[in-house]
Coordinates of C-alpha atoms and ligand atoms in Angstrom, one line a residue:
X9 CA 68.5 -46.3 49.6
X10 CA 69.0 -49.1 47.1
X11 CA 71.4 -47.9 44.3
X12 CA 70.0 -50.6 41.9
X13 CA 66.4 -49.4 42.2
X14 CA 66.6 -47.4 39.0
X15 CA 68.1 -50.4 37.0
X16 CA 66.0 -51.9 34.2
X17 CA 65.0 -55.6 34.5
X18 CA 67.5 -56.6 31.7
X19 CA 70.3 -54.8 33.6
X20 CA 69.4 -56.7 36.8
X21 CA 69.4 -60.1 35.1
X22 CA 72.7 -59.3 33.5
X23 CA 74.0 -58.4 36.9
X24 CA 72.9 -61.7 38.3
X25 CA 74.6 -63.7 35.5
X26 CA 77.8 -61.6 35.8
X27 CA 78.0 -62.1 39.6
X28 CA 77.7 -65.9 39.4
X29 CA 80.2 -66.0 36.4
X30 CA 82.8 -63.9 38.4
X31 CA 82.4 -66.0 41.5
X32 CA 82.9 -69.2 39.5
X33 CA 86.0 -67.7 37.9
X34 CA 87.4 -66.8 41.3
X35 CA 86.6 -70.2 42.8
X36 CA 88.3 -72.0 39.9
X37 CA 91.5 -70.1 40.8
X38 CA 91.3 -71.6 44.3
X39 CA 91.5 -75.4 43.7
X40 CA 92.1 -76.3 47.4
X41 CA 88.8 -75.1 48.5
X42 CA 86.4 -77.6 50.1
X43 CA 83.1 -78.3 48.3
X44 CA 81.1 -77.1 51.4
X45 CA 82.9 -73.8 51.3
X46 CA 82.3 -73.4 47.6
X47 CA 78.6 -74.0 48.2
X48 CA 78.6 -71.4 51.0
X49 CA 80.3 -68.8 48.8
X50 CA 77.8 -69.4 46.0
X51 CA 75.0 -69.0 48.6
X52 CA 76.5 -65.7 49.7
X53 CA 76.3 -64.4 46.1
X54 CA 72.7 -65.6 45.7
X55 CA 71.7 -63.8 49.0
X56 CA 73.5 -60.6 48.0
X57 CA 71.7 -60.7 44.6
X58 CA 68.3 -61.3 46.4
X59 CA 68.8 -58.3 48.7
X60 CA 70.0 -55.9 46.0
X61 CA 68.7 -56.7 42.5
X62 CA 65.4 -58.4 43.4
X63 CA 63.6 -61.8 43.5
X64 CA 63.7 -62.8 39.8
X65 CA 67.4 -62.2 39.2
X66 CA 68.2 -63.9 42.5
X67 CA 66.3 -67.0 41.3
X68 CA 68.4 -67.0 38.1
X69 CA 71.5 -66.6 40.2
X70 CA 70.5 -69.7 42.3
X71 CA 70.0 -71.8 39.2
X72 CA 73.3 -70.6 37.6
X73 CA 75.2 -71.2 40.9
X74 CA 73.7 -74.7 41.0
X75 CA 74.9 -75.4 37.4
X76 CA 78.3 -73.8 38.0
X77 CA 78.8 -75.8 41.2
X78 CA 77.9 -79.1 39.4
X79 CA 79.9 -78.4 36.3
X80 CA 83.2 -77.1 37.8
X81 CA 83.4 -78.6 41.3
X82 CA 81.5 -81.9 41.4
X83 CA 83.1 -85.2 40.1
X84 CA 83.3 -85.9 37.2
X85 CA 84.4 -82.4 36.5
X86 CA 83.3 -80.4 33.4
X87 CA 80.1 -82.4 32.9
X88 CA 76.6 -82.1 34.4
X89 CA 76.6 -85.8 35.4
X90 CA 77.1 -86.6 39.0
X91 CA 78.9 -89.9 40.0
X92 CA 78.4 -89.9 43.7
X93 CA 74.8 -90.2 45.1
X94 CA 76.0 -88.1 48.1
X95 CA 76.8 -85.3 45.7
X96 CA 73.3 -85.5 44.2
X97 CA 71.9 -84.9 47.7
X98 CA 74.4 -82.1 48.4
X99 CA 73.6 -80.4 45.0
X100 CA 69.8 -80.6 45.4
X101 CA 70.0 -79.3 49.0
X102 CA 72.1 -76.4 47.8
X103 CA 69.5 -75.6 45.1
X104 CA 66.7 -75.8 47.6
X105 CA 68.5 -73.6 50.1
X106 CA 69.5 -71.1 47.5
X107 CA 66.0 -70.8 46.1
X108 CA 64.3 -70.5 49.6
X109 CA 66.9 -68.0 50.9
X110 CA 66.8 -65.9 47.8
X111 CA 63.0 -65.8 47.6
X112 CA 62.8 -64.8 51.3
X113 CA 65.5 -62.1 51.0
X114 CA 64.1 -60.9 47.7
X115 CA 60.6 -60.5 49.0
X116 CA 61.8 -58.7 52.1
X117 CA 63.7 -56.3 49.8
X118 CA 60.7 -55.7 47.5
X119 CA 58.6 -55.0 50.6
X120 CA 61.1 -52.5 51.9
X121 CA 61.2 -50.9 48.5
X122 CA 57.4 -50.7 48.3
X123 CA 57.2 -49.2 51.8
X124 CA 59.9 -46.6 51.0
X125 CA 58.1 -45.7 47.8
X126 CA 54.7 -45.4 49.5
X127 CA 56.3 -43.2 52.2
X128 CA 57.8 -40.9 49.6
X129 CA 54.5 -40.8 47.6
X130 CA 52.6 -40.1 50.8
X131 CA 54.9 -37.3 51.8
X132 CA 54.7 -35.8 48.3
X133 CA 50.9 -36.0 48.3
X134 CA 50.7 -34.5 51.8
X135 CA 53.0 -31.7 50.6
X136 CA 50.8 -31.1 47.6
X137 CA 47.6 -30.9 49.7
X138 CA 49.3 -28.5 52.2
X139 CA 50.4 -26.3 49.3
X140 CA 47.1 -26.4 47.6
X141 CA 45.2 -25.5 50.8
X142 CA 47.6 -22.6 51.6
X143 CA 47.6 -21.1 48.1
X144 CA 44.9 -18.7 47.0
X145 CA 45.8 -18.1 43.4
X146 CA 44.3 -20.7 41.1
X147 CA 47.1 -20.4 38.6
X148 CA 49.7 -21.0 41.2
X149 CA 47.8 -24.1 42.5
X150 CA 47.6 -25.6 39.0
X151 CA 51.3 -24.9 38.4
X152 CA 52.2 -26.7 41.7
X153 CA 49.9 -29.6 40.7
X154 CA 51.5 -30.0 37.3
X155 CA 55.0 -30.0 38.7
X156 CA 54.3 -32.4 41.6
X157 CA 52.5 -34.9 39.4
X158 CA 55.3 -35.0 36.8
X159 CA 57.8 -35.5 39.6
X160 CA 55.8 -38.1 41.6
X161 CA 55.0 -40.3 38.5
X162 CA 58.4 -39.6 36.9
X163 CA 56.6 -38.7 33.6
X164 CA 58.0 -36.3 31.0
X165 CA 55.1 -33.9 31.1
X166 CA 52.0 -33.1 33.1
X167 CA 49.4 -30.4 32.0
X168 CA 46.3 -29.2 33.7
X169 CA 43.5 -28.2 31.2
X170 CA 40.3 -26.4 32.3
X171 CA 37.1 -25.8 30.4
X172 CA 36.8 -22.1 29.7
X173 CA 33.6 -21.0 27.8
X174 CA 33.2 -24.6 26.7
X175 CA 36.8 -24.9 25.3
X176 CA 39.5 -27.0 26.9
X177 CA 42.4 -24.6 27.6
X178 CA 45.8 -25.5 29.0
X179 CA 46.3 -23.6 32.3
X180 CA 49.6 -25.1 33.6
X181 CA 52.3 -27.4 32.4
X182 CA 55.4 -29.0 33.6
X183 CA 58.1 -30.4 31.3
X184 CA 58.2 -30.6 27.5
X185 CA 56.7 -33.4 25.4
X186 CA 59.3 -36.0 24.4
X187 CA 60.4 -35.9 20.7
X188 CA 59.5 -39.5 20.0
X189 CA 55.9 -40.7 19.7
X190 CA 54.2 -40.9 23.1
X191 CA 50.9 -41.7 24.6
X192 CA 48.9 -39.3 26.8
X193 CA 46.8 -40.4 29.7
X194 CA 43.8 -38.1 30.7
X195 CA 42.3 -38.1 34.2
X196 CA 39.1 -36.0 34.4
X197 CA 38.6 -33.3 37.0
X198 CA 35.0 -34.0 37.9
X199 CA 32.6 -32.6 40.5
X200 CA 29.5 -34.7 40.4
X201 CA 28.4 -34.9 36.8
X202 CA 30.3 -31.6 35.9
X203 CA 33.7 -32.0 34.2
X204 CA 35.9 -29.0 35.1
X205 CA 38.9 -30.1 33.1
X206 CA 41.6 -32.7 32.6
X207 CA 44.9 -33.7 34.2
X208 CA 47.0 -34.9 31.3
X209 CA 50.3 -36.8 31.7
X210 CA 52.5 -38.2 29.0
X211 CA 53.6 -41.9 29.4
X212 CA 57.3 -42.5 30.0
X213 CA 57.5 -44.6 26.8
X214 CA 55.0 -46.2 24.5
X215 CA 55.6 -49.7 26.1
X216 CA 55.7 -48.4 29.7
X217 CA 52.1 -47.6 30.6
X218 CA 51.2 -46.2 34.0
X219 CA 50.7 -48.8 36.7
X220 CA 47.4 -49.3 38.6
X221 CA 49.0 -47.6 41.6
X222 CA 50.0 -44.6 39.5
X223 CA 46.6 -44.3 38.0
X224 CA 45.2 -44.3 41.6
X225 CA 47.6 -41.5 42.5
X226 CA 46.4 -39.5 39.5
X227 CA 42.8 -39.9 40.7
X228 CA 43.8 -38.8 44.2
X229 CA 45.6 -35.7 42.8
X230 CA 42.6 -34.9 40.5
X231 CA 40.2 -35.0 43.5
X232 CA 42.5 -32.5 45.3
X233 CA 42.6 -30.2 42.3
X234 CA 38.8 -30.3 42.1
X235 CA 38.5 -29.3 45.8
X236 CA 41.0 -26.5 45.3
X237 CA 39.1 -25.2 42.2
X238 CA 35.8 -25.3 44.1
X239 CA 37.3 -23.4 47.0
X240 CA 38.7 -20.8 44.6
X241 CA 35.3 -20.5 42.9
X242 CA 33.4 -20.1 46.2
X243 CA 36.0 -17.5 47.5
X244 CA 35.5 -15.6 44.2
X245 CA 31.7 -15.7 44.6
X246 CA 31.9 -14.6 48.2
X247 CA 34.2 -11.7 47.2
X248 CA 31.8 -10.7 44.4
X249 CA 28.8 -10.9 46.8
X250 CA 30.7 -8.8 49.3
X251 CA 31.6 -6.2 46.7
X252 CA 27.9 -6.1 45.5
X253 CA 26.7 -5.8 49.1
X254 CA 29.2 -3.0 49.7
X255 CA 28.1 -1.3 46.4
X256 CA 24.5 -1.6 47.5
X257 CA 25.3 -0.2 50.9
X258 CA 27.1 2.7 49.3
X259 CA 24.3 3.3 46.9
X260 CA 21.7 3.3 49.7
X261 CA 23.9 5.6 51.8
X262 CA 24.5 7.9 48.9
X263 CA 20.9 8.1 47.9
X264 CA 19.9 8.8 51.6
X265 CA 22.5 11.5 52.0
X266 CA 21.9 13.1 48.6
X267 CA 18.1 13.3 49.2
X268 CA 18.7 14.7 52.7
X269 CA 21.3 17.2 51.6
X270 CA 19.3 18.3 48.6
X271 CA 16.1 18.7 50.6
X272 CA 17.5 21.0 53.3
X273 CA 18.7 23.8 51.0
X274 CA 15.7 23.3 48.8
X275 CA 13.4 23.8 51.8
X276 CA 15.2 27.0 52.7
X277 CA 15.0 28.3 49.1
X278 CA 11.4 27.3 48.8
X279 CA 10.5 29.0 52.2
X280 CA 12.4 32.2 51.3
X281 CA 10.8 32.5 47.8
X282 CA 7.3 31.7 49.2
X283 CA 7.8 34.5 51.7
X284 CA 9.0 37.0 49.1
X285 CA 6.1 36.1 46.8
X286 CA 3.6 36.6 49.7
X287 CA 1.8 39.9 48.8
X288 CA 0.2 40.1 52.1
X289 CA 3.5 40.9 53.8
X290 CA 5.3 44.1 53.1
X291 CA 9.0 43.2 53.5
X292 CA 11.3 46.0 54.3
X293 CA 14.6 46.1 52.3
X294 CA 16.7 44.6 55.1
X295 CA 14.4 41.5 55.5
X296 CA 14.1 41.2 51.7
X297 CA 17.9 41.2 51.5
X298 CA 18.2 38.6 54.3
X299 CA 15.8 36.3 52.4
X300 CA 17.7 36.9 49.1
X301 CA 21.0 36.1 50.9
X302 CA 19.5 32.9 52.2
X303 CA 18.5 31.9 48.7
X304 CA 21.9 32.8 47.4
X305 CA 23.7 30.8 50.1
X306 CA 21.5 27.8 49.7
X307 CA 21.9 27.8 45.9
X308 CA 25.7 27.9 46.5
X309 CA 25.3 24.9 48.8
X310 CA 23.2 23.0 46.2
X311 CA 25.7 23.9 43.5
X312 CA 28.6 22.6 45.7
X313 CA 26.7 19.4 46.4
X314 CA 26.0 18.7 42.7
X315 CA 29.6 19.8 41.8
X316 CA 31.0 17.3 44.4
X317 CA 28.9 14.5 43.0
X318 CA 29.9 15.2 39.4
X319 CA 33.6 15.5 40.4
X320 CA 33.4 12.2 42.3
X321 CA 31.9 10.3 39.4
X322 CA 34.5 11.9 37.1
X323 CA 37.4 10.8 39.4
X324 CA 35.8 7.4 39.7
X325 CA 35.7 7.0 35.9
X326 CA 39.5 7.6 35.8
X327 CA 39.6 11.3 34.8
X328 CA 42.7 12.5 33.0
X329 CA 44.8 15.4 34.2
X330 CA 42.5 18.5 33.8
X331 CA 43.4 21.4 31.6
X332 CA 45.6 23.7 33.7
X333 CA 46.7 27.3 33.5
X334 CA 49.1 29.4 35.6
X335 CA 47.3 30.5 38.7
X336 CA 48.2 32.8 41.6
X337 CA 47.3 30.9 44.8
X338 CA 46.8 34.1 46.8
X339 CA 44.2 35.4 44.3
X340 CA 42.5 32.0 44.1
X341 CA 42.2 31.8 48.0
X342 CA 40.9 35.4 48.1
X343 CA 38.2 34.5 45.5
X344 CA 37.1 31.5 47.4
X345 CA 37.0 33.2 50.8
X346 CA 35.1 36.1 49.2
X347 CA 32.5 33.8 47.6
X348 CA 32.0 31.9 50.9
X349 CA 31.9 35.1 52.9
X350 CA 28.4 34.5 54.4
X351 CA 29.3 30.9 55.2
X352 CA 32.4 32.0 57.0
X353 CA 30.8 35.0 58.7
X354 CA 30.8 33.3 62.1
X355 CA 34.6 32.7 62.0
X356 CA 37.5 35.1 62.0
X357 CA 39.5 34.1 58.9
X358 CA 43.2 34.9 58.6
X359 CA 45.1 34.5 55.3
X360 CA 48.8 34.3 55.4
X361 CA 50.1 33.9 51.8
X362 CA 53.4 35.6 50.7
X363 CA 52.9 38.0 47.8
X364 CA 55.9 36.5 46.0
X365 CA 54.5 33.0 46.1
X366 CA 55.2 31.5 42.6
X367 CA 52.3 30.8 40.3
X368 CA 51.3 27.1 39.9
X369 CA 49.9 25.3 36.9
X370 CA 46.5 24.1 38.1
X371 CA 42.9 23.8 37.1
X372 CA 41.3 26.9 38.7
X373 CA 37.9 25.3 39.3
X374 CA 39.3 22.1 40.8
X375 CA 41.6 23.8 43.3
X376 CA 38.7 26.2 44.1
X377 CA 36.7 23.0 44.9
X378 CA 39.4 21.6 47.1
X379 CA 39.6 24.9 49.1
X380 CA 35.8 25.2 49.2
X381 CA 35.5 21.7 50.6
X382 CA 38.2 22.2 53.3
X383 CA 36.7 25.6 54.3
X384 CA 33.2 24.1 54.3
X385 CA 34.4 21.4 56.7
X386 CA 36.2 23.9 58.9
X387 CA 32.9 25.8 59.2
X388 CA 30.8 22.6 59.7
X389 CA 33.0 20.9 62.3
X390 CA 34.2 23.8 64.5
X391 CA 32.3 25.9 67.0
X392 CA 31.1 29.4 66.0
X393 CA 33.6 32.1 66.7
X394 CA 36.7 29.9 66.5
X395 CA 39.3 31.2 64.0
X396 CA 40.2 29.6 60.7
X397 CA 43.7 30.2 59.2
X398 CA 44.7 29.7 55.6
X399 CA 48.5 29.8 54.8
X400 CA 50.7 28.9 51.9
X401 CA 54.4 28.7 51.2
X402 CA 57.1 26.9 49.1
X403 CA 59.0 23.8 50.0
X404 CA 61.5 22.3 47.6
X405 CA 59.7 22.0 44.3
X406 CA 56.1 22.3 45.6
X407 CA 53.8 24.9 46.9
X408 CA 51.9 23.9 50.1
X409 CA 48.6 25.3 51.2
X410 CA 47.0 24.6 54.6
X411 CA 43.6 25.2 56.2
X412 CA 43.8 25.2 60.1
X413 CA 40.9 25.4 62.5
X414 CA 40.2 25.2 66.2
X415 CA 37.6 22.4 66.2
X416 CA 37.6 18.9 67.6
X417 CA 40.5 17.7 65.3
X418 CA 40.7 14.3 63.7
X419 CA 40.1 11.2 65.9
X420 CA 43.2 9.1 66.5
X421 CA 44.0 6.6 63.8
X422 CA 41.5 8.1 61.2
X423 CA 43.6 10.8 59.6
X424 CA 44.0 8.6 56.5
X425 CA 40.6 6.9 56.4
X426 CA 38.7 10.2 56.3
X427 CA 40.0 10.7 52.8
X428 CA 38.2 7.5 51.7
X429 CA 34.8 7.7 49.9
X430 CA 31.8 7.7 52.2
X431 CA 33.9 7.6 55.4
X432 CA 32.4 9.9 57.9
X433 CA 33.2 10.4 61.6
X434 CA 30.2 11.5 63.6
X435 CA 29.7 12.2 67.3
X436 CA 28.5 14.8 69.7
X437 CA 31.3 17.2 68.6
X438 CA 30.7 16.7 64.9
X439 CA 27.0 16.3 64.2
X440 CA 27.1 18.1 60.8
X441 CA 25.4 16.6 57.8
X442 CA 27.4 15.2 54.9
X443 CA 28.0 12.4 52.5
X444 CA 31.6 11.6 53.3
X445 CA 32.7 12.7 49.8
X446 CA 34.3 16.1 50.4
X447 CA 37.8 14.9 51.4
X448 CA 37.8 12.0 48.9
X449 CA 37.2 14.5 46.2
X450 CA 40.0 16.8 47.5
X451 CA 42.3 13.7 47.5
X452 CA 41.3 12.7 43.9
X453 CA 41.8 16.3 42.6
X454 CA 45.2 16.8 44.3
X455 CA 46.5 13.4 43.1
X456 CA 45.4 14.3 39.6
X457 CA 47.6 17.4 40.0
X458 CA 50.5 15.1 41.1
X459 CA 50.3 16.6 44.6
X460 CA 49.7 15.2 48.1
X461 CA 47.0 15.9 50.7
X462 CA 47.0 14.9 54.4
X463 CA 45.5 15.9 57.7
X464 CA 47.0 16.2 61.2
X465 CA 46.0 17.6 64.6
X466 CA 47.4 20.9 65.8
X467 CA 49.2 20.7 69.2
X468 CA 46.9 23.3 70.6
X469 CA 43.8 21.5 69.3
X470 CA 42.0 21.6 66.0
X471 CA 42.7 20.1 62.6
X472 CA 45.2 21.1 59.9
X473 CA 44.6 20.0 56.3
X474 CA 47.6 20.5 54.0
X475 CA 48.0 19.9 50.3
X476 CA 50.9 20.4 47.9
X477 CA 51.0 21.3 44.2
X478 CA 54.1 20.7 42.1
X479 CA 55.8 23.9 40.9
X480 CA 56.9 22.3 37.6
X481 CA 53.8 20.3 36.8
X482 CA 54.2 17.6 34.1
X483 CA 53.0 18.7 30.7
X484 CA 49.3 18.3 30.1
X485 CA 49.0 15.2 27.7
X486 CA 46.0 16.6 25.8
X487 CA 47.7 20.0 25.3
X488 CA 50.9 18.4 24.1
X489 CA 49.0 16.2 21.7
X490 CA 47.1 19.3 20.3
X491 CA 50.4 21.2 19.9
X492 CA 52.0 18.2 18.0
X493 CA 48.9 17.9 15.7
X494 CA 49.1 21.7 15.0
X495 CA 52.8 21.4 14.2
X496 CA 52.1 18.4 11.9
X497 CA 49.3 20.3 10.1
X498 CA 51.6 23.3 9.6
X499 CA 54.4 21.3 8.1
X500 CA 52.1 19.7 5.5
Ligands
LIG621 P1 31.6 14.9 55.3 O1 31.9 16.2 55.7 O2 30.4 14.8 54.3 O3 31.3 13.9 56.4 P2 34.3 14.7 54.4 O4 34.9 13.7 53.4 O5 34.4 16.1 54.0 O6 32.8 14.2 54.5 O7 34.9 14.5 55.8 C1 35.0 13.2 56.3 C2 35.0 13.2 57.9 O8 36.2 13.9 58.3 C3 33.9 14.0 58.4 O9 32.8 13.2 58.7 C4 34.5 14.6 59.7 O10 34.2 13.8 60.8 C5 36.0 14.6 59.5 N1 36.4 16.0 59.3 C6 36.6 16.7 58.1 N2 37.0 17.9 58.3 C7 37.2 18.1 59.6 C8 37.6 19.2 60.4 N3 38.0 20.3 59.9 N4 37.6 19.0 61.8 C9 37.2 17.8 62.3 N5 36.8 16.7 61.6 C10 36.8 16.9 60.2

């Protein structure tokens, strides 16, 4: 690495004058030195200048050395006239050798410098392209571009501006603008006829414009930025298309399941009502009761379905914590089991809830819905006659409630995914209808209550769904606000 590379031209010429002057002073101190040796020492200084401070200053050093040699060491001394014709030849030969040697050495040095600069620039540009292609965030890409450009061109600032709604907006910047007046150079970021923005650099000084090579580098960086922006745009479009396709798929799936799930209970209700209205048949009271029970059950089923759909859209819309009141979980479970009695008729149900279980602050209807969905699944996915157990207890600062069954259990690796919307697991063991919303709704409701819900398989077979509810639930925001408003109104 050449330490004089960062020197200005004036400094380099100054250096060449100083080195010849110092050499002359030193040579004057040594009067016994032969003329040939003096010429060689001058030549040495010229060569050193050529290899360190460049071609121009080395030429000046050659000329000065020639004049110094003539003035101080060639007879008659201290004049530029030359008495001996041999000396004229010696002097001219010295000048020629000095100029040729310095021009050769200077050129070699300039070439080495250029090669080194190109290698550094190439490495920086390569690093930039690597970073750009590895980065996915547009902001991060633009930031790296601004930094690298400022560093590569050694300019005080570099900014990347992009068109946003027809307005040019600065998206990334490196460095602060210099206090003195400066000139900015814009390189357009174009793709075909479309201009995406501008790569703007500030010149080092008013009288130090960017070189052709530097402008070429700016063009090269601009083309990389355009590629990165295009890639980011295409990725964004692909993501949007994927999201749209997914939404379409979900919409299709939802419509399909809703129409199927609505139609089945409606068909049963319609059939039962048609039978009851048929005057040609004299229904005995037991048959009449069966038909009415079927209508009752299927209406519950419809009600549950519509309730689930409404709840899901409420949760999706970012529902707030529901209004809560102190509830006895034992009573709540008994109510749900009682309401679902005909659905649960084919399963022995055991309830194991301690009488002294502390009350919890919950929304009655929502926890009812969670239990209903879990029990509904236990009925749907387990063979008739297998038992269903409901238990509850306290652990640390939460109440836990579980629903266990003796069905096929949860397939390995899916215990988390089944809580996602529209995720269903079907197979020969679980052929029941459904929309894949029941557990997602349970999760949404329990999380609104600041609790947790999860599923696991029982060692003896069957699934266990557990949810927790905090014993000291955080205050209801709406209720607190109402109370504050009331207090404020009272104090006026
Ligand atoms: P759906 O019942 O409409 O499919 P859910 O969200 O309620 O939707 O359930 C998601 C999936 O979890 C179901 O498709 C089913 O495969 C599985 N699952 C739920 N409960 C049980 C259970 N008690 N036993 C076995 N698998 C269950």
